[in-house]
Every structure is written in C-alpha cells, then in structure tokens.
Amino acid sequence: MPALWIAHVTVTDEEAYGRYAALAGPAIAKHGGTFIARGGRYVQLEGKERARNVVAKFPSVEAAETCYHSPEYQEAMSHARGASERELLVVETSE
C-alpha cells in the first residue's frame, strides 16, 4: 500500500540545507518516491509552524524506511543536521 513521507522543516542554515536538498531529491527518487508538495503555500491550523513542508509518495512504508536508512539519504542528512529543525513521519495511505 502506498505511503506518504511528510516533513515539517525550519531551515536555520540555507547553504547547508541546499546541499541536503540537492542530494535528498535523487535519493528519494531512487527509492520510488515522488514529490507531491515541496515548500509550497500552506496554512498552519494547529501545532508548531514550520516554514517548509514536504510530502513525497512512496510505493510502501517499507520503501520510505529503506530510503531513509540508505547511504544516499544519510549522506544528504549529514548536511541537514545542524542546518534545520524538523519532524519527519511516514504514514500508509488508504488507497
């Protein structure tokens, strides 16, 4: 069953986070992920506001987890750590 990778991010270092983004996109695509939303317009109705929100669709929860733990994505994450505050979750869809 498909799954959504949902990230809520506050970028604290644009340059380093740019390096993350340049590497993360190809890593996500390699594992079957496709972006649905990437930093677009949003309305915060509840909870902590984060200026950047990203949603990617994966073939399954397992594919998203495999992506997250992959060497390619972890290399990207090495640039995001210390350059952002973020929450990331994967949720299975009902379709």
N, CA, C and O atoms as a printed pandas DataFrame, in Angstrom:
     atom_number atom_name residue_name chain_id  residue_number  x_coord  y_coord  z_coord
0              1         N          MET        A               1    0.842   -1.175    0.000
1              2        CA          MET        A               1    0.000    0.000    0.000
2              3         C          MET        A               1    0.891    1.243    0.000
3              4         O          MET        A               1    1.897    1.268    0.709
4              5         N          PRO        A               2    0.550    2.273   -0.774
5              6        CA          PRO        A               2    1.377    3.486   -0.816
6              7         C          PRO        A               2    1.501    4.163    0.547
7              8         O          PRO        A               2    0.703    3.930    1.456
8              9         N          ALA        A               3    2.520    5.001    0.659
9             10        CA          ALA        A               3    2.764    5.727    1.899
10            11         C          ALA        A               3    3.215    7.146    1.586
11            12         O          ALA        A               3    3.802    7.408    0.536
12            13         N          LEU        A               4    2.936    8.047    2.502
13            14        CA          LEU        A               4    3.375    9.430    2.381
14            15         C          LEU        A               4    4.478    9.717    3.387
15            16         O          LEU        A               4    4.379    9.358    4.560
16            17         N          TRP        A               5    5.522   10.365    2.911
17            18        CA          TRP        A               5    6.663   10.837    3.708
18            19         C          TRP        A               5    6.373   12.308    3.918
19            20         O          TRP        A               5    6.316   13.071    2.954
20            21         N          ILE        A               6    6.193   12.713    5.145
21            22        CA          ILE        A               6    5.790   14.089    5.444
22            23         C          ILE        A               6    6.836   14.722    6.353
23            24         O          ILE        A               6    7.098   14.242    7.456
24            25         N          ALA        A               7    7.425   15.810    5.867
25            26        CA          ALA        A               7    8.459   16.519    6.630
26            27         C          ALA        A               7    8.010   17.954    6.871
27            28         O          ALA        A               7    7.520   18.631    5.967
28            29         N          HIS        A               8    8.189   18.399    8.110
29            30        CA          HIS        A               8    7.934   19.791    8.500
30            31         C          HIS        A               8    9.275   20.344    8.954
31            32         O          HIS        A               8    9.896   19.802    9.868
32            33         N          VAL        A               9    9.729   21.434    8.312
33            34        CA          VAL        A               9   11.113   21.872    8.493
34            35         C          VAL        A               9   11.210   23.375    8.728
35            36         O          VAL        A               9   10.515   24.164    8.087
36            37         N          THR        A              10   12.077   23.754    9.650
37            38        CA          THR        A              10   12.537   25.127    9.788
38            39         C          THR        A              10   14.019   25.116    9.432
39            40         O          THR        A              10   14.820   24.477   10.115
40            41         N          VAL        A              11   14.380   25.818    8.372
41            42        CA          VAL        A              11   15.775   25.859    7.918
42            43         C          VAL        A              11   16.510   26.936    8.705
43            44         O          VAL        A              11   16.051   28.075    8.792
44            45         N          THR        A              12   17.662   26.565    9.281
45            46        CA          THR        A              12   18.463   27.511   10.053
46            47         C          THR        A              12   19.772   27.874    9.358
47            48         O          THR        A              12   20.431   28.841    9.740
48            49         N          ASP        A              13   20.149   27.103    8.338
49            50        CA          ASP        A              13   21.353   27.377    7.546
50            51         C          ASP        A              13   21.021   27.052    6.090
51            52         O          ASP        A              13   21.074   25.892    5.681
52            53         N          GLU        A              14   20.682   28.077    5.312
53            54        CA          GLU        A              14   20.232   27.899    3.926
54            55         C          GLU        A              14   21.264   27.181    3.054
55            56         O          GLU        A              14   20.911   26.310    2.258
56            57         N          GLU        A              15   22.530   27.546    3.203
57            58        CA          GLU        A              15   23.579   26.964    2.363
58            59         C          GLU        A              15   23.715   25.456    2.597
59            60         O          GLU        A              15   23.719   24.669    1.650
60            61         N          ALA        A              16   23.824   25.070    3.860
61            62        CA          ALA        A              16   23.957   23.643    4.180
62            63         C          ALA        A              16   22.695   22.887    3.808
63            64         O          ALA        A              16   22.773   21.764    3.310
64            65         N          TYR        A              17   21.537   23.482    4.041
65            66        CA          TYR        A              17   20.289   22.799    3.713
66            67         C          TYR        A              17   20.133   22.653    2.204
67            68         O          TYR        A              17   19.529   21.688    1.735
68            69         N          GLY        A              18   20.662   23.586    1.453
69            70        CA          GLY        A              18   20.670   23.460    0.000
70            71         C          GLY        A              18   21.456   22.241   -0.452
71            72         O          GLY        A              18   21.067   21.570   -1.407
72            73         N          ARG        A              19   22.563   21.950    0.231
73            74        CA          ARG        A              19   23.338   20.739   -0.085
74            75         C          ARG        A              19   22.506   19.489    0.230
75            76         O          ARG        A              19   22.516   18.516   -0.524
76            77         N          TYR        A              20   21.789   19.534    1.358
77            78        CA          TYR        A              20   20.888   18.426    1.704
78            79         C          TYR        A              20   19.871   18.205    0.578
79            80         O          TYR        A              20   19.714   17.086    0.089
80            81         N          ALA        A              21   19.185   19.275    0.172
81            82        CA          ALA        A              21   18.125   19.167   -0.833
82            83         C          ALA        A              21   18.648   18.620   -2.154
83            84         O          ALA        A              21   17.972   17.829   -2.810
84            85         N          ALA        A              22   19.842   19.034   -2.544
85            86        CA          ALA        A              22   20.428   18.578   -3.805
86            87         C          ALA        A              22   20.679   17.066   -3.792
87            88         O          ALA        A              22   20.578   16.414   -4.831
88            89         N          LEU        A              23   21.002   16.513   -2.637
89            90        CA          LEU        A              23   21.260   15.079   -2.518
90            91         C          LEU        A              23   19.998   14.284   -2.174
91            92         O          LEU        A              23   19.853   13.139   -2.603
92            93         N          ALA        A              24   19.096   14.877   -1.413
93            94        CA          ALA        A              24   17.904   14.161   -0.952
94            95         C          ALA        A              24   16.959   13.825   -2.102
95            96         O          ALA        A              24   16.409   12.725   -2.150
96            97         N          GLY        A              25   16.768   14.760   -3.026
97            98        CA          GLY        A              25   15.851   14.510   -4.140
98            99         C          GLY        A              25   16.197   13.256   -4.921
99           100         O          GLY        A              25   15.334   12.398   -5.105
100          101         N          PRO        A              26   17.438   13.119   -5.388
101          102        CA          PRO        A              26   17.808   11.894   -6.109
102          103         C          PRO        A              26   17.712   10.632   -5.248
103          104         O          PRO        A              26   17.345    9.573   -5.756
104          105         N          ALA        A              27   18.032   10.725   -3.968
105          106        CA          ALA        A              27   17.928    9.557   -3.077
106          107         C          ALA        A              27   16.474    9.124   -2.946
107          108         O          ALA        A              27   16.175    7.930   -2.972
108          109         N          ILE        A              28   15.579   10.077   -2.808
109          110        CA          ILE        A              28   14.151    9.774   -2.693
110          111         C          ILE        A              28   13.652    9.145   -3.995
111          112         O          ILE        A              28   12.935    8.144   -3.964
112          113         N          ALA        A              29   14.022    9.720   -5.126
113          114        CA          ALA        A              29   13.605    9.182   -6.423
114          115         C          ALA        A              29   14.130    7.763   -6.633
115          116         O          ALA        A              29   13.422    6.914   -7.174
116          117         N          LYS        A              30   15.363    7.504   -6.211
117          118        CA          LYS        A              30   15.960    6.177   -6.367
118          119         C          LYS        A              30   15.137    5.098   -5.670
119          120         O          LYS        A              30   15.140    3.943   -6.096
120          121         N          HIS        A              31   14.440    5.464   -4.614
121          122        CA          HIS        A              31   13.654    4.504   -3.836
122          123         C          HIS        A              31   12.166    4.573   -4.172
123          124         O          HIS        A              31   11.330    4.087   -3.411
124          125         N          GLY        A              32   11.842    5.176   -5.309
125          126        CA          GLY        A              32   10.458    5.187   -5.772
126          127         C          GLY        A              32    9.620    6.335   -5.255
127          128         O          GLY        A              32    8.407    6.355   -5.462
128          129         N          GLY        A              33   10.237    7.290   -4.590
129          130        CA          GLY        A              33    9.496    8.427   -4.061
130          131         C          GLY        A              33    9.275    9.498   -5.111
131          132         O          GLY        A              33   10.157    9.769   -5.925
132          133         N          THR        A              34    8.107   10.102   -5.093
133          134        CA          THR        A              34    7.802   11.229   -5.964
134          135         C          THR        A              34    7.230   12.355   -5.109
135          136         O          THR        A              34    6.421   12.116   -4.212
136          137         N          PHE        A              35    7.652   13.568   -5.391
137          138        CA          PHE        A              35    7.203   14.710   -4.597
138          139         C          PHE        A              35    5.789   15.121   -4.991
139          140         O          PHE        A              35    5.459   15.247   -6.170
140          141         N          ILE        A              36    4.969   15.325   -3.968
141          142        CA          ILE        A              36    3.607   15.826   -4.141
142          143         C          ILE        A              36    3.577   17.309   -3.775
143          144         O          ILE        A              36    2.927   18.111   -4.445
144          145         N          ALA        A              37    4.282   17.658   -2.713
145          146        CA          ALA        A              37    4.374   19.052   -2.266
146          147         C          ALA        A              37    5.795   19.282   -1.785
147          148         O          ALA        A              37    6.396   18.432   -1.130
148          149         N          ARG        A              38    6.318   20.456   -2.127
149          150        CA          ARG        A              38    7.708   20.736   -1.762
150          151         C          ARG        A              38    7.865   22.230   -1.518
151          152         O          ARG        A              38    8.210   22.994   -2.419
152          153         N          GLY        A              39    7.602   22.631   -0.264
153          154        CA          GLY        A              39    7.811   24.028    0.101
154          155         C          GLY        A              39    6.757   24.988   -0.422
155          156         O          GLY        A              39    7.015   26.189   -0.495
156          157         N          GLY        A              40    5.583   24.500   -0.787
157          158        CA          GLY        A              40    4.531   25.359   -1.336
158          159         C          GLY        A              40    3.759   26.114   -0.257
159          160         O          GLY        A              40    4.049   26.033    0.937
160          161         N          ARG        A              41    2.789   26.832   -0.729
161          162        CA          ARG        A              41    1.905   27.615    0.139
162          163         C          ARG        A              41    1.178   26.679    1.105
163          164         O          ARG        A              41    0.788   25.574    0.729
164          165         N          TYR        A              42    0.999   27.123    2.344
165          166        CA          TYR        A              42    0.322   26.307    3.354
166          167         C          TYR        A              42   -0.401   27.208    4.342
167          168         O          TYR        A              42   -0.157   28.413    4.402
168          169         N          VAL        A              43   -1.291   26.607    5.112
169          170        CA          VAL        A              43   -1.989   27.286    6.206
170          171         C          VAL        A              43   -1.795   26.423    7.437
171          172         O          VAL        A              43   -2.178   25.253    7.437
172          173         N          GLN        A              44   -1.207   26.980    8.488
173          174        CA          GLN        A              44   -0.991   26.255    9.734
174          175         C          GLN        A              44   -2.243   26.387   10.585
175          176         O          GLN        A              44   -2.586   27.490   11.009
176          177         N          LEU        A              45   -2.925   25.293   10.839
177          178        CA          LEU        A              45   -4.149   25.332   11.633
178          179         C          LEU        A              45   -3.923   24.915   13.080
179          180         O          LEU        A              45   -4.617   25.396   13.975
180          181         N          GLU        A              46   -2.968   24.033   13.321
181          182        CA          GLU        A              46   -2.648   23.586   14.677
182          183         C          GLU        A              46   -1.174   23.223   14.740
183          184         O          GLU        A              46   -0.536   22.980   13.715
184          185         N          GLY        A              47   -0.639   23.189   15.959
185          186        CA          GLY        A              47    0.725   22.724   16.162
186          187         C          GLY        A              47    1.787   23.752   15.823
187          188         O          GLY        A              47    1.496   24.910   15.525
188          189         N          LYS        A              48    3.028   23.291   15.879
189          190        CA          LYS        A              48    4.178   24.152   15.642
190          191         C          LYS        A              48    4.310   24.462   14.157
191          192         O          LYS        A              48    4.317   23.561   13.318
192          193         N          GLU        A              49    4.412   25.735   13.850
193          194        CA          GLU        A              49    4.561   26.154   12.462
194          195         C          GLU        A              49    5.996   25.935   11.989
195          196         O          GLU        A              49    6.953   26.293   12.675
196          197         N          ARG        A              50    6.122   25.346   10.815
197          198        CA          ARG        A              50    7.404   25.160   10.142
198          199         C          ARG        A              50    7.247   25.757    8.752
199          200         O          ARG        A              50    6.263   25.483    8.065
200          201         N          ALA        A              51    8.200   26.564    8.339
201          202        CA          ALA        A              51    8.082   27.295    7.075
202          203         C          ALA        A              51    8.168   26.407    5.843
203          204         O          ALA        A              51    7.681   26.790    4.780
204          205         N          ARG        A              52    8.772   25.238    5.957
205          206        CA          ARG        A              52    8.924   24.351    4.787
206          207         C          ARG        A              52    8.242   23.022    5.085
207          208         O          ARG        A              52    8.504   22.387    6.106
208          209         N          ASN        A              53    7.369   22.616    4.182
209          210        CA          ASN        A              53    6.632   21.363    4.332
210          211         C          ASN        A              53    6.784   20.568    3.043
211          212         O          ASN        A              53    6.584   21.095    1.949
212          213         N          VAL        A              54    7.139   19.296    3.186
213          214        CA          VAL        A              54    7.411   18.448    2.032
214          215         C          VAL        A              54    6.618   17.151    2.177
215          216         O          VAL        A              54    6.583   16.541    3.245
216          217         N          VAL        A              55    5.983   16.746    1.079
217          218        CA          VAL        A              55    5.268   15.469    1.045
218          219         C          VAL        A              55    5.740   14.705   -0.185
219          220         O          VAL        A              55    5.709   15.222   -1.302
220          221         N          ALA        A              56    6.176   13.471    0.036
221          222        CA          ALA        A              56    6.567   12.587   -1.068
222          223         C          ALA        A              56    5.767   11.302   -0.938
223          224         O          ALA        A              56    5.509   10.831    0.169
224          225         N          LYS        A              57    5.380   10.742   -2.064
225          226        CA          LYS        A              57    4.645    9.487   -2.074
226          227         C          LYS        A              57    5.600    8.362   -2.444
227          228         O          LYS        A              57    6.361    8.468   -3.406
228          229         N          PHE        A              58    5.551    7.284   -1.669
229          230        CA          PHE        A              58    6.374    6.099   -1.889
230          231         C          PHE        A              58    5.460    4.898   -2.161
231          232         O          PHE        A              58    4.280    4.925   -1.810
232          233         N          PRO        A              59    5.998    3.856   -2.779
233          234        CA          PRO        A              59    5.189    2.659   -3.035
234          235         C          PRO        A              59    4.693    1.975   -1.750
235          236         O          PRO        A              59    3.658    1.309   -1.759
236          237         N          SER        A              60    5.433    2.142   -0.651
237          238        CA          SER        A              60    5.071    1.487    0.614
238          239         C          SER        A              60    5.801    2.158    1.773
239          240         O          SER        A              60    6.742    2.926    1.570
240          241         N          VAL        A              61    5.359    1.860    2.978
241          242        CA          VAL        A              61    6.058    2.325    4.182
242          243         C          VAL        A              61    7.482    1.790    4.172
243          244         O          VAL        A              61    8.426    2.506    4.508
244          245         N          GLU        A              62    7.632    0.524    3.782
245          246        CA          GLU        A              62    8.953   -0.104    3.771
246          247         C          GLU        A              62    9.901    0.592    2.796
247          248         O          GLU        A              62   11.083    0.758    3.096
248          249         N          ALA        A              63    9.392    0.997    1.636
249          250        CA          ALA        A              63   10.241    1.702    0.665
250          251         C          ALA        A              63   10.703    3.035    1.228
251          252         O          ALA        A              63   11.851    3.429    1.026
252          253         N          ALA        A              64    9.819    3.734    1.935
253          254        CA          ALA        A              64   10.190    5.016    2.540
254          255         C          ALA        A              64   11.225    4.817    3.637
255          256         O          ALA        A              64   12.176    5.592    3.741
256          257         N          GLU        A              65   11.050    3.789    4.452
257          258        CA          GLU        A              65   12.023    3.499    5.510
258          259         C          GLU        A              65   13.372    3.102    4.920
259          260         O          GLU        A              65   14.420    3.528    5.406
260          261         N          THR        A              66   13.341    2.288    3.878
261          262        CA          THR        A              66   14.583    1.887    3.218
262          263         C          THR        A              66   15.305    3.113    2.678
263          264         O          THR        A              66   16.525    3.227    2.797
264          265         N          CYS        A              67   14.549    4.028    2.087
265          266        CA          CYS        A              67   15.137    5.274    1.588
266          267         C          CYS        A              67   15.804    6.038    2.720
267          268         O          CYS        A              67   16.955    6.456    2.600
268          269         N          TYR        A              68   15.079    6.218    3.820
269          270        CA          TYR        A              68   15.608    6.997    4.940
270          271         C          TYR        A              68   16.931    6.424    5.442
271          272         O          TYR        A              68   17.855    7.176    5.751
272          273         N          HIS        A              69   17.023    5.130    5.522
273          274        CA          HIS        A              69   18.221    4.485    6.071
274          275         C          HIS        A              69   19.311    4.230    5.023
275          276         O          HIS        A              69   20.388    3.735    5.356
276          277         N          SER        A              70   19.031    4.566    3.764
277          278        CA          SER        A              70   20.002    4.305    2.697
278          279         C          SER        A              70   21.240    5.189    2.844
279          280         O          SER        A              70   21.159    6.282    3.406
280          281         N          PRO        A              71   22.373    4.725    2.346
281          282        CA          PRO        A              71   23.591    5.548    2.392
282          283         C          PRO        A              71   23.417    6.891    1.679
283          284         O          PRO        A              71   23.949    7.906    2.128
284          285         N          GLU        A              72   22.672    6.899    0.567
285          286        CA          GLU        A              72   22.480    8.142   -0.190
286          287         C          GLU        A              72   21.701    9.177    0.626
287          288         O          GLU        A              72   22.070   10.350    0.673
288          289         N          TYR        A              73   20.619    8.723    1.266
289          290        CA          TYR        A              73   19.821    9.675    2.043
290          291         C          TYR        A              73   20.568   10.096    3.312
291          292         O          TYR        A              73   20.493   11.258    3.711
292          293         N          GLN        A              74   21.274    9.185    3.936
293          294        CA          GLN        A              74   22.027    9.547    5.137
294          295         C          GLN        A              74   23.148   10.539    4.815
295          296         O          GLN        A              74   23.479   11.391    5.640
296          297         N          GLU        A              75   23.730   10.431    3.623
297          298        CA          GLU        A              75   24.712   11.438    3.188
298          299         C          GLU        A              75   24.030   12.796    3.083
299          300         O          GLU        A              75   24.585   13.803    3.522
300          301         N          ALA        A              76   22.831   12.831    2.504
301          302        CA          ALA        A              76   22.073   14.088    2.436
302          303         C          ALA        A              76   21.797   14.617    3.845
303          304         O          ALA        A              76   21.965   15.807    4.112
304          305         N          MET        A              77   21.374   13.724    4.741
305          306        CA          MET        A              77   21.053   14.131    6.109
306          307         C          MET        A              77   22.246   14.725    6.843
307          308         O          MET        A              77   22.071   15.540    7.749
308          309         N          SER        A              78   23.451   14.330    6.465
309          310        CA          SER        A              78   24.633   14.892    7.130
310          311         C          SER        A              78   24.706   16.403    6.936
311          312         O          SER        A              78   25.341   17.097    7.729
312          313         N          HIS        A              79   24.062   16.919    5.889
313          314        CA          HIS        A              79   24.030   18.361    5.648
314          315         C          HIS        A              79   22.841   19.028    6.332
315          316         O          HIS        A              79   22.884   20.224    6.620
316          317         N          ALA        A              80   21.785   18.269    6.592
317          318        CA          ALA        A              80   20.583   18.831    7.230
318          319         C          ALA        A              80   20.737   18.947    8.741
319          320         O          ALA        A              80   20.193   19.860    9.362
320          321         N          ARG        A              81   21.482   18.018    9.325
321          322        CA          ARG        A              81   21.690   18.073   10.785
322          323         C          ARG        A              81   22.455   19.342   11.121
323          324         O          ARG        A              81   23.504   19.614   10.538
324          325         N          GLY        A              82   21.938   20.102   12.042
325          326        CA          GLY        A              82   22.569   21.361   12.411
326          327         C          GLY        A              82   22.180   22.509   11.498
327          328         O          GLY        A              82   22.502   23.662   11.783
328          329         N          ALA        A              83   21.486   22.205   10.395
329          330        CA          ALA        A              83   21.057   23.238    9.446
330          331         C          ALA        A              83   19.543   23.384    9.427
331          332         O          ALA        A              83   18.989   24.192    8.681
332          333         N          SER        A              84   18.875   22.573   10.276
333          334        CA          SER        A              84   17.420   22.616   10.288
334          335         C          SER        A              84   16.878   21.989   11.561
335          336         O          SER        A              84   17.548   21.216   12.245
336          337         N          GLU        A              85   15.637   22.354   11.847
337          338        CA          GLU        A              85   14.842   21.677   12.875
338          339         C          GLU        A              85   13.715   21.029   12.099
339          340         O          GLU        A              85   13.082   21.682   11.270
340          341         N          ARG        A              86   13.451   19.743   12.355
341          342        CA          ARG        A              86   12.470   19.065   11.513
342          343         C          ARG        A              86   11.785   17.907   12.201
343          344         O          ARG        A              86   12.309   17.306   13.139
344          345         N          GLU        A              87   10.623   17.622   11.715
345          346        CA          GLU        A              87    9.903   16.412   12.070
346          347         C          GLU        A              87    9.668   15.663   10.762
347          348         O          GLU        A              87    9.396   16.278    9.731
348          349         N          LEU        A              88    9.773   14.350   10.807
349          350        CA          LEU        A              88    9.554   13.530    9.620
350          351         C          LEU        A              88    8.762   12.304   10.040
351          352         O          LEU        A              88    9.092   11.648   11.028
352          353         N          LEU        A              89    7.716   11.998    9.282
353          354        CA          LEU        A              89    6.959   10.795    9.547
354          355         C          LEU        A              89    6.555   10.168    8.228
355          356         O          LEU        A              89    6.508   10.830    7.192
356          357         N          VAL        A              90    6.264    8.879    8.287
357          358        CA          VAL        A              90    5.763    8.144    7.131
358          359         C          VAL        A              90    4.431    7.555    7.545
359          360         O          VAL        A              90    4.323    6.945    8.610
360          361         N          VAL        A              91    3.419    7.730    6.717
361          362        CA          VAL        A              91    2.088    7.200    7.026
362          363         C          VAL        A              91    1.542    6.458    5.806
363          364         O          VAL        A              91    1.610    6.947    4.678
364          365         N          GLU        A              92    1.002    5.273    6.059
365          366        CA          GLU        A              92    0.416    4.500    4.985
366          367         C          GLU        A              92   -0.896    5.152    4.549
367          368         O          GLU        A              92   -1.669    5.625    5.383
368          369         N          THR        A              93   -1.140    5.174    3.242
369          370        CA          THR        A              93   -2.379    5.759    2.741
370          371         C          THR        A              93   -3.474    4.703    2.693
371          372         O          THR        A              93   -3.205    3.509    2.827
372          373         N          SER        A              94   -4.699    5.148    2.501
373          374        CA          SER        A              94   -5.818    4.220    2.470
374          375         C          SER        A              94   -6.179    3.806    1.042
375          376         O          SER        A              94   -7.164    3.095    0.842
376          377         N          GLU        A              95   -5.396    4.241    0.041
377          378        CA          GLU        A              95   -5.701    3.845   -1.340
378          379         C          GLU        A              95   -4.977    2.592   -1.737
379          380         O          GLU        A              95   -5.124    2.125   -2.866
